[in-house]
Short mmCIF file of C-alpha atoms and ligand atoms in Angstrom, two decimals:
data_model
loop_
_atom_site.label_atom_id
_atom_site.label_comp_id
_atom_site.label_asym_id
_atom_site.label_seq_id
_atom_site.Cartn_x
_atom_site.Cartn_y
_atom_site.Cartn_z
CA MET D 1 -8.32 -15.30 -24.39
CA GLY D 2 -8.63 -12.09 -22.35
CA PHE D 3 -8.09 -11.60 -18.61
CA LYS D 4 -10.73 -9.86 -16.56
CA ILE D 5 -9.63 -7.28 -14.00
CA GLY D 6 -11.62 -6.19 -10.96
CA LEU D 7 -10.32 -2.77 -9.92
CA LEU D 8 -10.91 -1.78 -6.31
CA GLY D 9 -10.39 1.99 -6.06
CA LEU D 10 -10.42 4.69 -8.73
CA GLY D 11 -8.36 7.41 -7.05
CA THR D 12 -4.84 8.63 -7.89
CA VAL D 13 -3.38 5.18 -8.66
CA GLY D 14 -6.64 3.55 -9.79
CA ILE D 15 -7.19 6.21 -12.47
CA GLY D 16 -3.56 5.90 -13.62
CA THR D 17 -4.00 2.12 -13.88
CA ALA D 18 -7.27 2.36 -15.80
CA LYS D 19 -5.70 4.87 -18.21
CA ILE D 20 -2.86 2.46 -19.08
CA LEU D 21 -5.27 -0.46 -19.51
CA LEU D 22 -7.48 1.64 -21.78
CA SER D 23 -4.62 2.72 -24.06
CA PRO D 24 -2.51 -0.39 -24.75
CA GLU D 25 -1.04 0.83 -28.06
CA GLY D 26 2.76 0.85 -28.10
CA ARG D 27 3.02 -1.08 -24.83
CA HIS D 28 3.57 -4.82 -24.29
CA PRO D 29 1.04 -6.78 -26.42
CA LEU D 30 -0.23 -8.65 -23.32
CA ILE D 31 -1.84 -5.42 -22.12
CA GLN D 32 -4.30 -5.67 -25.01
CA GLU D 33 -5.59 -8.86 -23.41
CA LEU D 34 -6.46 -7.16 -20.11
CA GLU D 35 -10.02 -5.98 -19.67
CA ILE D 36 -11.41 -3.83 -16.87
CA HIS D 37 -14.47 -5.82 -15.89
CA ARG D 38 -15.71 -3.92 -12.83
CA VAL D 39 -14.53 -1.01 -10.71
CA GLY D 40 -15.30 -0.47 -7.02
CA VAL D 41 -15.46 3.00 -5.48
CA ARG D 42 -16.96 4.70 -2.43
CA ASP D 43 -18.92 7.37 -4.29
CA ILE D 44 -20.22 6.61 -7.79
CA SER D 45 -21.39 10.18 -8.41
CA LYS D 46 -17.88 11.67 -8.06
CA THR D 47 -16.48 13.47 -11.13
CA ARG D 48 -13.28 11.70 -12.21
CA ASP D 49 -10.51 12.40 -14.69
CA ILE D 50 -11.37 9.28 -16.74
CA ASN D 51 -14.19 8.00 -18.92
CA LEU D 52 -15.44 4.52 -18.02
CA PRO D 53 -18.85 3.03 -18.83
CA SER D 54 -20.95 3.98 -15.80
CA ASP D 55 -22.44 0.47 -15.50
CA ILE D 56 -19.09 -1.07 -14.50
CA LEU D 57 -18.78 1.18 -11.43
CA THR D 58 -20.18 -0.13 -8.14
CA THR D 59 -19.90 0.51 -4.42
CA ASP D 60 -20.22 -3.23 -3.73
CA LEU D 61 -16.53 -4.13 -3.53
CA GLU D 62 -17.21 -7.56 -2.09
CA ALA D 63 -19.24 -8.48 -5.19
CA ILE D 64 -16.13 -7.68 -7.27
CA ALA D 65 -13.80 -9.70 -5.02
CA THR D 66 -16.07 -12.75 -5.37
CA ASP D 67 -17.18 -12.30 -9.01
CA PRO D 68 -16.54 -15.69 -10.71
CA GLN D 69 -15.71 -14.02 -14.03
CA ILE D 70 -12.79 -11.99 -12.63
CA ASP D 71 -9.23 -13.38 -12.84
CA ILE D 72 -7.23 -10.63 -11.08
CA ILE D 73 -8.26 -8.26 -8.30
CA VAL D 74 -6.31 -5.00 -8.19
CA GLU D 75 -6.58 -3.46 -4.71
CA LEU D 76 -6.01 0.32 -4.82
CA ILE D 77 -8.27 1.60 -2.05
CA GLY D 78 -5.52 1.89 0.57
CA GLY D 79 -5.91 1.67 4.37
CA LEU D 80 -6.13 -1.53 6.41
CA GLU D 81 -9.82 -2.41 6.23
CA PRO D 82 -11.69 -3.30 4.11
CA ALA D 83 -8.54 -3.69 1.94
CA ARG D 84 -7.21 -6.71 3.90
CA SER D 85 -10.55 -8.54 4.02
CA LEU D 86 -11.20 -7.90 0.34
CA MET D 87 -7.79 -9.31 -0.60
CA LEU D 88 -8.42 -12.41 1.54
CA LYS D 89 -11.89 -12.82 0.05
CA ALA D 90 -10.51 -12.56 -3.49
CA ILE D 91 -7.83 -15.15 -2.68
CA ALA D 92 -10.41 -17.48 -1.14
CA HIS D 93 -12.30 -17.22 -4.44
CA GLY D 94 -9.18 -18.27 -6.38
CA LYS D 95 -8.26 -14.82 -7.70
CA HIS D 96 -4.79 -13.39 -8.05
CA VAL D 97 -4.23 -10.08 -6.29
CA VAL D 98 -2.19 -7.03 -7.26
CA THR D 99 -1.85 -4.33 -4.61
CA ALA D 100 -0.03 -1.07 -3.91
CA ASN D 101 -0.92 -1.33 -0.24
CA LYS D 102 2.28 -1.45 1.84
CA ALA D 103 0.32 -0.84 5.04
CA VAL D 104 -1.61 -4.10 4.65
CA ILE D 105 1.31 -6.16 3.31
CA SER D 106 3.73 -5.08 6.07
CA ARG D 107 1.17 -5.98 8.77
CA TYR D 108 -0.77 -8.90 7.32
CA GLY D 109 1.71 -10.25 4.75
CA PRO D 110 2.12 -13.65 6.48
CA GLU D 111 -1.67 -14.21 6.64
CA ILE D 112 -2.19 -13.07 3.04
CA PHE D 113 0.70 -15.02 1.52
CA GLU D 114 -0.22 -18.16 3.43
CA ALA D 115 -3.77 -17.95 2.09
CA ALA D 116 -2.45 -17.27 -1.43
CA ASN D 117 -0.02 -20.20 -1.31
CA GLU D 118 -2.77 -22.53 -0.15
CA LYS D 119 -5.00 -21.46 -3.02
CA GLY D 120 -2.18 -21.43 -5.60
CA VAL D 121 -2.66 -17.76 -6.50
CA TYR D 122 -0.21 -14.83 -6.60
CA VAL D 123 -0.13 -11.62 -4.59
CA MET D 124 2.02 -9.03 -6.34
CA LEU D 125 3.09 -5.69 -4.86
CA GLU D 126 5.63 -3.88 -7.06
CA ALA D 127 3.77 -0.58 -6.58
CA ALA D 128 3.90 -0.86 -2.79
CA VAL D 129 7.57 0.20 -2.58
CA GLY D 130 9.31 2.83 -4.68
CA GLY D 131 6.16 3.57 -6.74
CA GLY D 132 7.12 3.08 -10.39
CA ILE D 133 10.66 1.85 -9.66
CA PRO D 134 11.08 -1.86 -10.33
CA VAL D 135 12.63 -3.00 -7.03
CA ILE D 136 10.41 -5.75 -5.62
CA GLN D 137 10.80 -7.97 -8.68
CA PRO D 138 14.61 -7.49 -8.93
CA LEU D 139 14.93 -8.37 -5.22
CA LYS D 140 12.87 -11.53 -5.78
CA GLU D 141 14.70 -12.54 -8.95
CA SER D 142 18.11 -11.24 -10.09
CA LEU D 143 19.33 -10.06 -6.67
CA GLY D 144 18.33 -13.38 -5.09
CA VAL D 145 21.73 -14.64 -6.28
CA SER D 146 23.60 -12.26 -3.95
CA ARG D 147 23.94 -12.30 -0.18
CA ILE D 148 22.47 -8.92 0.62
CA HIS D 149 24.30 -6.85 3.25
CA SER D 150 22.30 -3.65 3.18
CA VAL D 151 19.30 -1.92 1.68
CA ILE D 152 19.30 1.85 2.18
CA GLY D 153 16.53 3.82 0.62
CA ILE D 154 14.82 7.12 0.19
CA ILE D 155 11.42 5.47 -0.11
CA ASN D 156 8.91 8.14 0.77
CA GLY D 157 8.29 10.63 -2.02
CA THR D 158 6.31 13.09 0.11
CA THR D 159 9.04 13.62 2.72
CA ASN D 160 11.76 13.76 0.07
CA TYR D 161 9.72 16.41 -1.75
CA ILE D 162 9.28 18.37 1.50
CA LEU D 163 12.96 18.14 2.53
CA THR D 164 14.14 19.09 -0.98
CA ARG D 165 11.99 22.22 -1.08
CA MET D 166 12.96 23.17 2.48
CA GLN D 167 16.60 22.80 1.41
CA LYS D 168 16.35 24.64 -1.90
CA GLU D 169 13.88 27.40 -1.02
CA GLY D 170 14.04 27.61 2.75
CA ALA D 171 10.29 26.83 2.36
CA ASP D 172 7.95 26.31 5.26
CA PHE D 173 7.11 22.69 6.17
CA ALA D 174 3.30 23.15 6.19
CA ASP D 175 3.12 24.89 2.78
CA VAL D 176 5.23 22.24 1.11
CA LEU D 177 3.16 19.43 2.65
CA ALA D 178 0.00 20.98 1.19
CA ASP D 179 1.64 21.00 -2.27
CA ALA D 180 2.64 17.32 -1.92
CA GLN D 181 -0.98 16.48 -1.05
CA ASN D 182 -2.31 18.41 -4.05
CA LEU D 183 0.12 16.58 -6.34
CA GLY D 184 -1.27 13.21 -5.16
CA TYR D 185 1.98 12.06 -3.49
CA ALA D 186 0.82 12.02 0.13
CA GLU D 187 -1.24 9.31 1.81
CA ALA D 188 -4.88 10.08 2.66
CA ASP D 189 -3.56 10.76 6.18
CA PRO D 190 -0.18 12.45 5.59
CA THR D 191 1.04 11.67 9.13
CA ALA D 192 1.96 8.25 7.71
CA ASP D 193 4.42 10.03 5.43
CA VAL D 194 5.67 12.76 7.77
CA ASP D 195 6.18 10.49 10.79
CA GLY D 196 8.13 7.90 8.81
CA LEU D 197 5.42 5.22 9.10
CA ASP D 198 5.01 4.79 5.34
CA ALA D 199 8.79 4.34 4.95
CA LYS D 200 8.71 1.89 7.88
CA ASP D 201 6.08 -0.26 6.13
CA LYS D 202 8.15 -0.18 2.95
CA ILE D 203 11.51 -1.07 4.52
CA ALA D 204 9.79 -3.99 6.28
CA ILE D 205 8.80 -5.32 2.84
CA LEU D 206 12.24 -4.70 1.31
CA ALA D 207 14.07 -6.25 4.28
CA SER D 208 11.85 -9.30 4.18
CA LEU D 209 12.73 -9.87 0.52
CA ALA D 210 16.41 -8.98 0.89
CA PHE D 211 17.04 -11.08 4.01
CA GLY D 212 14.59 -13.90 3.35
CA GLY D 213 12.51 -13.75 6.54
CA LEU D 214 9.43 -12.14 8.06
CA ILE D 215 9.78 -8.75 9.75
CA LYS D 216 7.79 -7.48 12.74
CA LEU D 217 6.95 -3.79 12.26
CA GLU D 218 7.49 -3.12 15.96
CA ASP D 219 11.15 -4.15 15.56
CA ILE D 220 11.82 -1.17 13.27
CA HIS D 221 13.06 2.01 14.93
CA CYS D 222 11.19 4.94 13.38
CA GLU D 223 11.55 8.73 13.49
CA GLY D 224 9.87 11.12 11.06
CA ILE D 225 10.88 14.55 9.76
CA ARG D 226 8.80 16.85 11.99
CA GLN D 227 11.82 17.75 14.12
CA VAL D 228 14.01 18.70 11.13
CA THR D 229 14.32 22.48 11.11
CA ALA D 230 15.57 25.02 8.59
CA ALA D 231 18.49 25.65 11.00
CA ASP D 232 19.60 22.01 10.83
CA ILE D 233 19.28 21.95 7.05
CA ALA D 234 21.48 25.07 6.87
CA TYR D 235 24.11 23.67 9.30
CA ALA D 236 24.16 20.37 7.44
CA ASP D 237 24.73 22.27 4.21
CA ARG D 238 27.68 24.17 5.73
CA LEU D 239 29.16 20.86 6.86
CA ASP D 240 28.70 19.37 3.34
CA PHE D 241 25.69 17.20 4.13
CA VAL D 242 22.04 17.09 3.04
CA ILE D 243 19.27 15.80 5.29
CA LYS D 244 17.26 12.85 3.93
CA LEU D 245 14.72 10.48 5.48
CA LEU D 246 16.54 7.16 5.11
CA ALA D 247 15.13 3.69 5.61
CA ILE D 248 17.89 1.25 6.46
CA ALA D 249 18.05 -2.55 6.71
CA LYS D 250 21.51 -3.97 7.33
CA CYS D 251 23.19 -7.13 8.50
CA ASP D 252 26.79 -7.76 9.47
CA PRO D 253 28.58 -8.32 6.12
CA ASN D 254 30.98 -10.76 7.81
CA ASN D 255 28.14 -13.18 8.46
CA THR D 256 27.22 -15.45 5.61
CA ASN D 257 23.71 -16.29 6.74
CA PRO D 258 21.78 -13.04 7.13
CA THR D 259 18.52 -14.95 7.65
CA THR D 260 19.63 -16.05 11.12
CA ASP D 261 21.66 -12.99 12.20
CA GLU D 262 20.52 -9.77 13.81
CA LEU D 263 19.42 -7.04 11.45
CA GLN D 264 19.53 -3.28 11.95
CA LEU D 265 16.14 -1.92 10.93
CA ARG D 266 15.56 1.82 11.14
CA VAL D 267 13.92 4.87 9.58
CA HIS D 268 15.14 8.34 10.53
CA PRO D 269 16.24 11.67 9.12
CA THR D 270 19.93 11.37 8.38
CA LEU D 271 22.78 13.68 7.40
CA VAL D 272 24.03 12.27 4.10
CA PRO D 273 27.43 13.43 2.75
CA LYS D 274 26.90 15.45 -0.43
CA THR D 275 29.21 13.03 -2.27
CA HIS D 276 27.01 9.98 -1.45
CA PRO D 277 24.82 8.64 -4.32
CA LEU D 278 21.65 9.13 -2.23
CA ALA D 279 22.39 12.81 -1.57
CA SER D 280 21.36 13.88 -5.06
CA ILE D 281 17.94 12.16 -4.99
CA ASN D 282 15.53 15.08 -4.85
CA ASP D 283 11.84 15.97 -5.05
CA VAL D 284 9.39 13.05 -5.24
CA TYR D 285 12.11 10.73 -6.56
CA ASN D 286 13.03 7.62 -4.60
CA ALA D 287 16.21 5.58 -4.69
CA ILE D 288 17.17 2.27 -3.14
CA LEU D 289 20.82 1.36 -2.77
CA VAL D 290 21.35 -2.38 -2.39
CA GLU D 291 24.71 -3.83 -1.45
CA GLY D 292 25.63 -7.48 -1.47
CA GLU D 293 28.09 -10.19 -2.33
CA PRO D 294 29.09 -10.68 -5.08
CA ILE D 295 26.99 -7.99 -6.80
CA GLY D 296 28.56 -4.98 -5.00
CA GLN D 297 26.39 -1.84 -5.10
CA VAL D 298 23.25 -1.47 -7.21
CA MET D 299 21.04 1.60 -7.08
CA PHE D 300 17.42 1.78 -8.22
CA PHE D 301 16.17 5.28 -8.97
CA GLY D 302 12.89 6.73 -10.22
CA PRO D 303 9.55 8.31 -9.38
CA GLY D 304 8.45 6.99 -5.99
CA ALA D 305 4.85 8.18 -6.09
CA GLY D 306 2.25 9.77 -8.35
CA SER D 307 -0.52 8.43 -10.55
CA GLY D 308 1.24 7.32 -13.75
CA PRO D 309 4.49 5.92 -12.30
CA THR D 310 2.72 3.93 -9.59
CA ALA D 311 0.16 2.65 -12.09
CA SER D 312 3.03 1.48 -14.30
CA ALA D 313 4.19 -0.83 -11.47
CA VAL D 314 0.61 -2.04 -10.90
CA VAL D 315 0.14 -2.94 -14.57
CA SER D 316 3.55 -4.65 -14.73
CA ASP D 317 2.35 -6.99 -11.96
CA ILE D 318 -0.95 -7.64 -13.76
CA MET D 319 1.09 -8.46 -16.87
CA SER D 320 3.34 -10.91 -14.99
CA ILE D 321 0.27 -12.76 -13.70
CA ALA D 322 -1.37 -12.74 -17.14
CA ALA D 323 1.84 -14.17 -18.63
CA ILE D 324 1.74 -17.06 -16.16
CA LEU D 325 -1.96 -17.66 -16.72
CA LYS D 326 -1.30 -17.88 -20.45
CA THR D 327 1.46 -20.45 -20.15
CA GLU D 328 0.55 -22.60 -17.13
CA THR D 329 -2.42 -24.90 -17.05
CA GLU D 330 -2.02 -25.96 -13.39
CA PRO D 331 -1.89 -23.29 -10.65
CA ILE D 332 1.54 -23.99 -9.14
CA ALA D 333 3.49 -21.46 -7.08
CA HIS D 334 6.17 -19.93 -9.32
CA PRO D 335 9.22 -19.95 -6.99
CA LEU D 336 10.42 -16.51 -8.10
CA LEU D 337 7.05 -14.77 -7.80
CA SER D 338 5.46 -16.30 -4.71
CA CYS D 339 6.43 -15.61 -1.09
CA THR D 340 7.00 -18.53 1.26
CA HIS D 341 9.00 -17.09 4.20
CA GLN D 342 8.40 -18.90 7.48
CA HIS D 343 10.66 -17.49 10.21
CA TYR D 344 10.94 -14.00 11.73
CA CYS D 345 14.25 -12.09 11.44
CA GLU D 346 16.01 -11.07 14.66
CA THR D 347 16.76 -7.36 15.12
CA ALA D 348 19.63 -5.63 16.91
CA SER D 349 18.90 -3.04 19.63
CA MET D 350 19.47 0.63 18.76
CA ALA D 351 21.82 0.99 21.75
CA GLU D 352 24.24 -1.35 19.97
CA LEU D 353 24.13 0.62 16.71
CA VAL D 354 27.46 2.14 15.68
CA THR D 355 27.00 5.39 13.77
CA ARG D 356 28.05 9.03 13.61
CA PHE D 357 25.87 11.70 15.20
CA TYR D 358 25.13 15.37 14.64
CA ALA D 359 23.90 17.35 17.66
CA ARG D 360 23.01 21.02 18.06
CA PHE D 361 23.32 22.61 21.50
CA LEU D 362 22.13 25.96 22.83
CA THR D 363 24.41 26.90 25.73
CA LYS D 364 25.21 29.82 27.98
CA ASP D 365 27.96 31.89 26.41
CA HIS D 366 30.55 30.95 29.05
CA PRO D 367 34.20 30.14 28.54
CA GLY D 368 35.01 26.42 28.66
CA VAL D 369 31.63 25.08 27.41
CA ILE D 370 33.16 23.34 24.40
CA GLY D 371 35.79 21.80 26.69
CA LYS D 372 33.03 20.47 28.98
CA LEU D 373 31.19 18.90 26.05
CA GLY D 374 34.46 17.22 24.98
CA THR D 375 35.07 15.90 28.50
CA PHE D 376 31.57 14.39 28.94
CA PHE D 377 31.59 12.85 25.49
CA GLY D 378 35.13 11.55 26.04
CA SER D 379 34.18 9.86 29.31
CA HIS D 380 31.63 7.79 27.34
CA ASP D 381 34.01 6.86 24.53
CA VAL D 382 32.46 9.35 22.15
CA SER D 383 35.10 11.08 20.07
CA LEU D 384 34.28 14.26 18.18
CA GLU D 385 35.01 14.75 14.49
CA SER D 386 34.09 18.45 14.42
CA VAL D 387 32.79 21.14 16.75
CA VAL D 388 31.48 24.43 15.37
CA GLN D 389 30.34 27.44 17.38
CA THR D 390 28.37 29.66 15.07
CA GLY D 391 27.61 32.73 17.10
CA VAL D 392 25.45 34.02 19.92
CA HIS D 393 21.67 34.52 19.62
CA ASP D 394 19.54 35.82 22.50
CA ARG D 395 22.61 35.47 24.74
CA LEU D 396 22.83 31.75 23.93
CA ALA D 397 25.70 30.22 22.01
CA GLU D 398 24.87 27.67 19.32
CA ILE D 399 27.31 24.76 19.12
CA VAL D 400 27.12 22.01 16.52
CA VAL D 401 28.97 18.75 17.07
CA VAL D 402 29.60 15.83 14.68
CA THR D 403 30.99 12.65 16.24
CA HIS D 404 33.09 9.85 14.83
CA ASP D 405 31.47 6.40 14.72
CA VAL D 406 30.20 5.72 18.25
CA LYS D 407 27.90 3.27 19.98
CA GLU D 408 24.44 4.84 20.15
CA GLY D 409 24.02 3.73 23.78
CA ASN D 410 27.23 5.55 24.81
CA PHE D 411 26.25 8.68 22.92
CA ARG D 412 22.79 8.79 24.55
CA GLN D 413 24.28 8.37 28.04
CA ALA D 414 26.70 11.24 27.42
CA LEU D 415 23.83 13.42 26.14
CA GLU D 416 21.77 12.70 29.24
CA GLU D 417 24.59 13.91 31.49
CA ILE D 418 25.33 16.92 29.29
CA GLN D 419 21.66 17.92 29.29
CA SER D 420 21.71 18.31 33.07
CA LEU D 421 24.69 20.71 33.05
CA ASP D 422 23.99 24.30 34.15
CA VAL D 423 25.57 25.75 31.04
CA ILE D 424 23.26 23.82 28.69
CA ASP D 425 20.04 25.59 27.76
CA SER D 426 18.71 22.91 25.39
CA ILE D 427 19.63 20.32 22.76
CA PRO D 428 17.23 21.19 19.91
CA SER D 429 18.36 18.46 17.54
CA VAL D 430 20.13 15.14 17.43
CA LEU D 431 20.42 13.39 14.08
CA ARG D 432 22.37 10.40 12.81
CA VAL D 433 24.99 10.79 10.08
CA LEU D 434 25.44 8.25 7.29
N1 NDP Q 1 -0.66 8.04 -4.49
C1 NDP Q 1 0.54 7.52 -4.70
O1 NDP Q 1 1.43 8.16 -5.27
C2 NDP Q 1 0.82 6.13 -4.27
C3 NDP Q 1 -0.11 5.37 -3.61
N2 NDP Q 1 0.19 4.09 -3.24
C4 NDP Q 1 -0.83 3.25 -2.59
O2 NDP Q 1 -1.88 3.04 -3.52
C5 NDP Q 1 -3.10 2.89 -2.82
C6 NDP Q 1 -4.12 3.87 -3.38
O3 NDP Q 1 -3.65 5.18 -3.15
P1 NDP Q 1 -4.31 6.45 -3.89
O4 NDP Q 1 -4.72 6.10 -5.26
O5 NDP Q 1 -3.35 7.56 -3.69
O6 NDP Q 1 -5.61 6.68 -2.98
P2 NDP Q 1 -6.86 7.63 -3.27
O7 NDP Q 1 -7.33 8.09 -1.94
O8 NDP Q 1 -6.54 8.62 -4.31
O9 NDP Q 1 -7.94 6.62 -3.90
C7 NDP Q 1 -8.59 5.64 -3.15
C8 NDP Q 1 -9.74 5.05 -3.97
O10 NDP Q 1 -10.32 3.98 -3.26
C9 NDP Q 1 -11.70 4.20 -3.07
N3 NDP Q 1 -12.02 3.74 -1.71
C10 NDP Q 1 -11.34 3.99 -0.57
N4 NDP Q 1 -11.93 3.37 0.46
C11 NDP Q 1 -13.00 2.73 -0.04
C12 NDP Q 1 -14.03 1.93 0.54
N5 NDP Q 1 -14.04 1.66 1.85
N6 NDP Q 1 -14.97 1.43 -0.27
C13 NDP Q 1 -14.97 1.73 -1.59
N7 NDP Q 1 -14.03 2.46 -2.20
C14 NDP Q 1 -13.06 2.96 -1.43
C15 NDP Q 1 -11.94 5.68 -3.25
O11 NDP Q 1 -13.25 5.86 -3.73
P3 NDP Q 1 -13.85 7.32 -4.07
O12 NDP Q 1 -13.00 7.82 -5.22
O13 NDP Q 1 -15.25 7.06 -4.48
O14 NDP Q 1 -13.68 8.13 -2.83
C16 NDP Q 1 -10.86 6.03 -4.27
O15 NDP Q 1 -11.34 5.83 -5.57
C17 NDP Q 1 -2.77 3.09 -1.34
O16 NDP Q 1 -2.56 1.82 -0.75
C18 NDP Q 1 -1.46 3.88 -1.37
O17 NDP Q 1 -0.67 3.68 -0.23
C19 NDP Q 1 1.41 3.50 -3.51
C20 NDP Q 1 2.36 4.21 -4.17
C21 NDP Q 1 2.17 5.59 -4.58
N1 LIG Q 2 2.79 8.62 0.17
C1 LIG Q 2 3.74 7.76 -0.47
C2 LIG Q 2 3.17 7.31 -1.77
C3 LIG Q 2 3.87 6.17 -2.29
O1 LIG Q 2 4.04 5.14 -1.69
C4 LIG Q 2 5.02 8.58 -0.74
O2 LIG Q 2 4.98 9.79 -0.55
O3 LIG Q 2 6.02 7.98 -1.08
NA1 NA Q 3 8.13 -0.37 -7.15
#
């Protein structure tokens, strides 16, 4: 018995998926039982890097989502609508859904999973986070044994590619972004990548799985990489750090029930010590470091975007569903594959966060400026780990400060007072340090 696939979207990931399905040799034997039944696109006349019989292509995506012959709908069109409605329609017609769409799942996950649970079908999303890296399934299965304390990831390939090339070549942000788009890494609208929104969607999904509750996107603090300059990358390098866009979900490891405690949820460019395992993750690669009890640290590493790797995750989900369809006669929710979270996780305010900071100041070149910075920081309980004055440019001194662990609220108050001092010209960058 074969399984019929309705593919929605034949772009970067859709083409990669179709290519795997069309060449099953040497892969898992189940793949031979998967058949592309129909493919939905926006423009049938487009030239594509794949040969499919032209009569299976259509622009009527709803007809695919409701086609009684189709077992599994694979949503690879991206964006919120019509992707969400098509998934819901497919579920209502008793079809399983595989998607790479983190934007829809992070916003409408509760609605979609509730509908799927009611209908006894699966919604699988391995490709939505970490591209080809198996991380969703391990979090649902093997890591479910551990109490997870933190998930820290480099989970946007485009920004990691940009930051790596800025670091290695001193390259210009705009040129590197154009390359990432040409390579098929970036979203249709790359602001989602650059402003951290794609990573925010993904950490919402990872946190929900790791901490066993629903996550509201608005609870996640998010900063992108637009404000990261070549100067900061160079200073970080001198101080033995690299700058990475990190997505972080953490609970207090002393609490044994992370589902009811406050979580830290944040995405921001971060100075990462060069000795940290995440510091060496470069280019389009992603990595997710998971820490828990009793597992300790586990790191998942691999290609976080791109046609083939992402398609590999899509097909692995199709295979998991096909395996269940082959062995189960009744549609019952497999407890390790379905999602049944009910409550929303609580999040801690950023003011309460305890972290180290890096800040770069442009000041008048007067004696005693460093002393003044020390005094204002000190009066807010902010102690300094290092202070470097690197020289004078345009009659302004550049001073870089790294703090010890401090409360973010205290640090921000000190900065506000420092900013109003006569000797301060500007504070061009403030970044957190891992
Ligand atoms: N690219 C990557 O590396 C990764 C992407 N993803 C996710 O995978 C999904 C797909 O991304 P990607 O392949 O890059 O996207 P593309 O833009 O390359 O492809 C989108 C495809 O969907 C079709 N499409 C879009 N909107 C419609 C519509 N309204 N009606 C009919 N067809 C439509 C397009 O048709 P046409 O070709 O005719 O224009 C195209 O074939 C997204 O959710 C993305 O976030 C996840 C991980 C990595
Ligand atoms: N635009 C995303 C694609 C994968 O999710 C990225 O750059 O990581
Ligand atoms: Na993945």
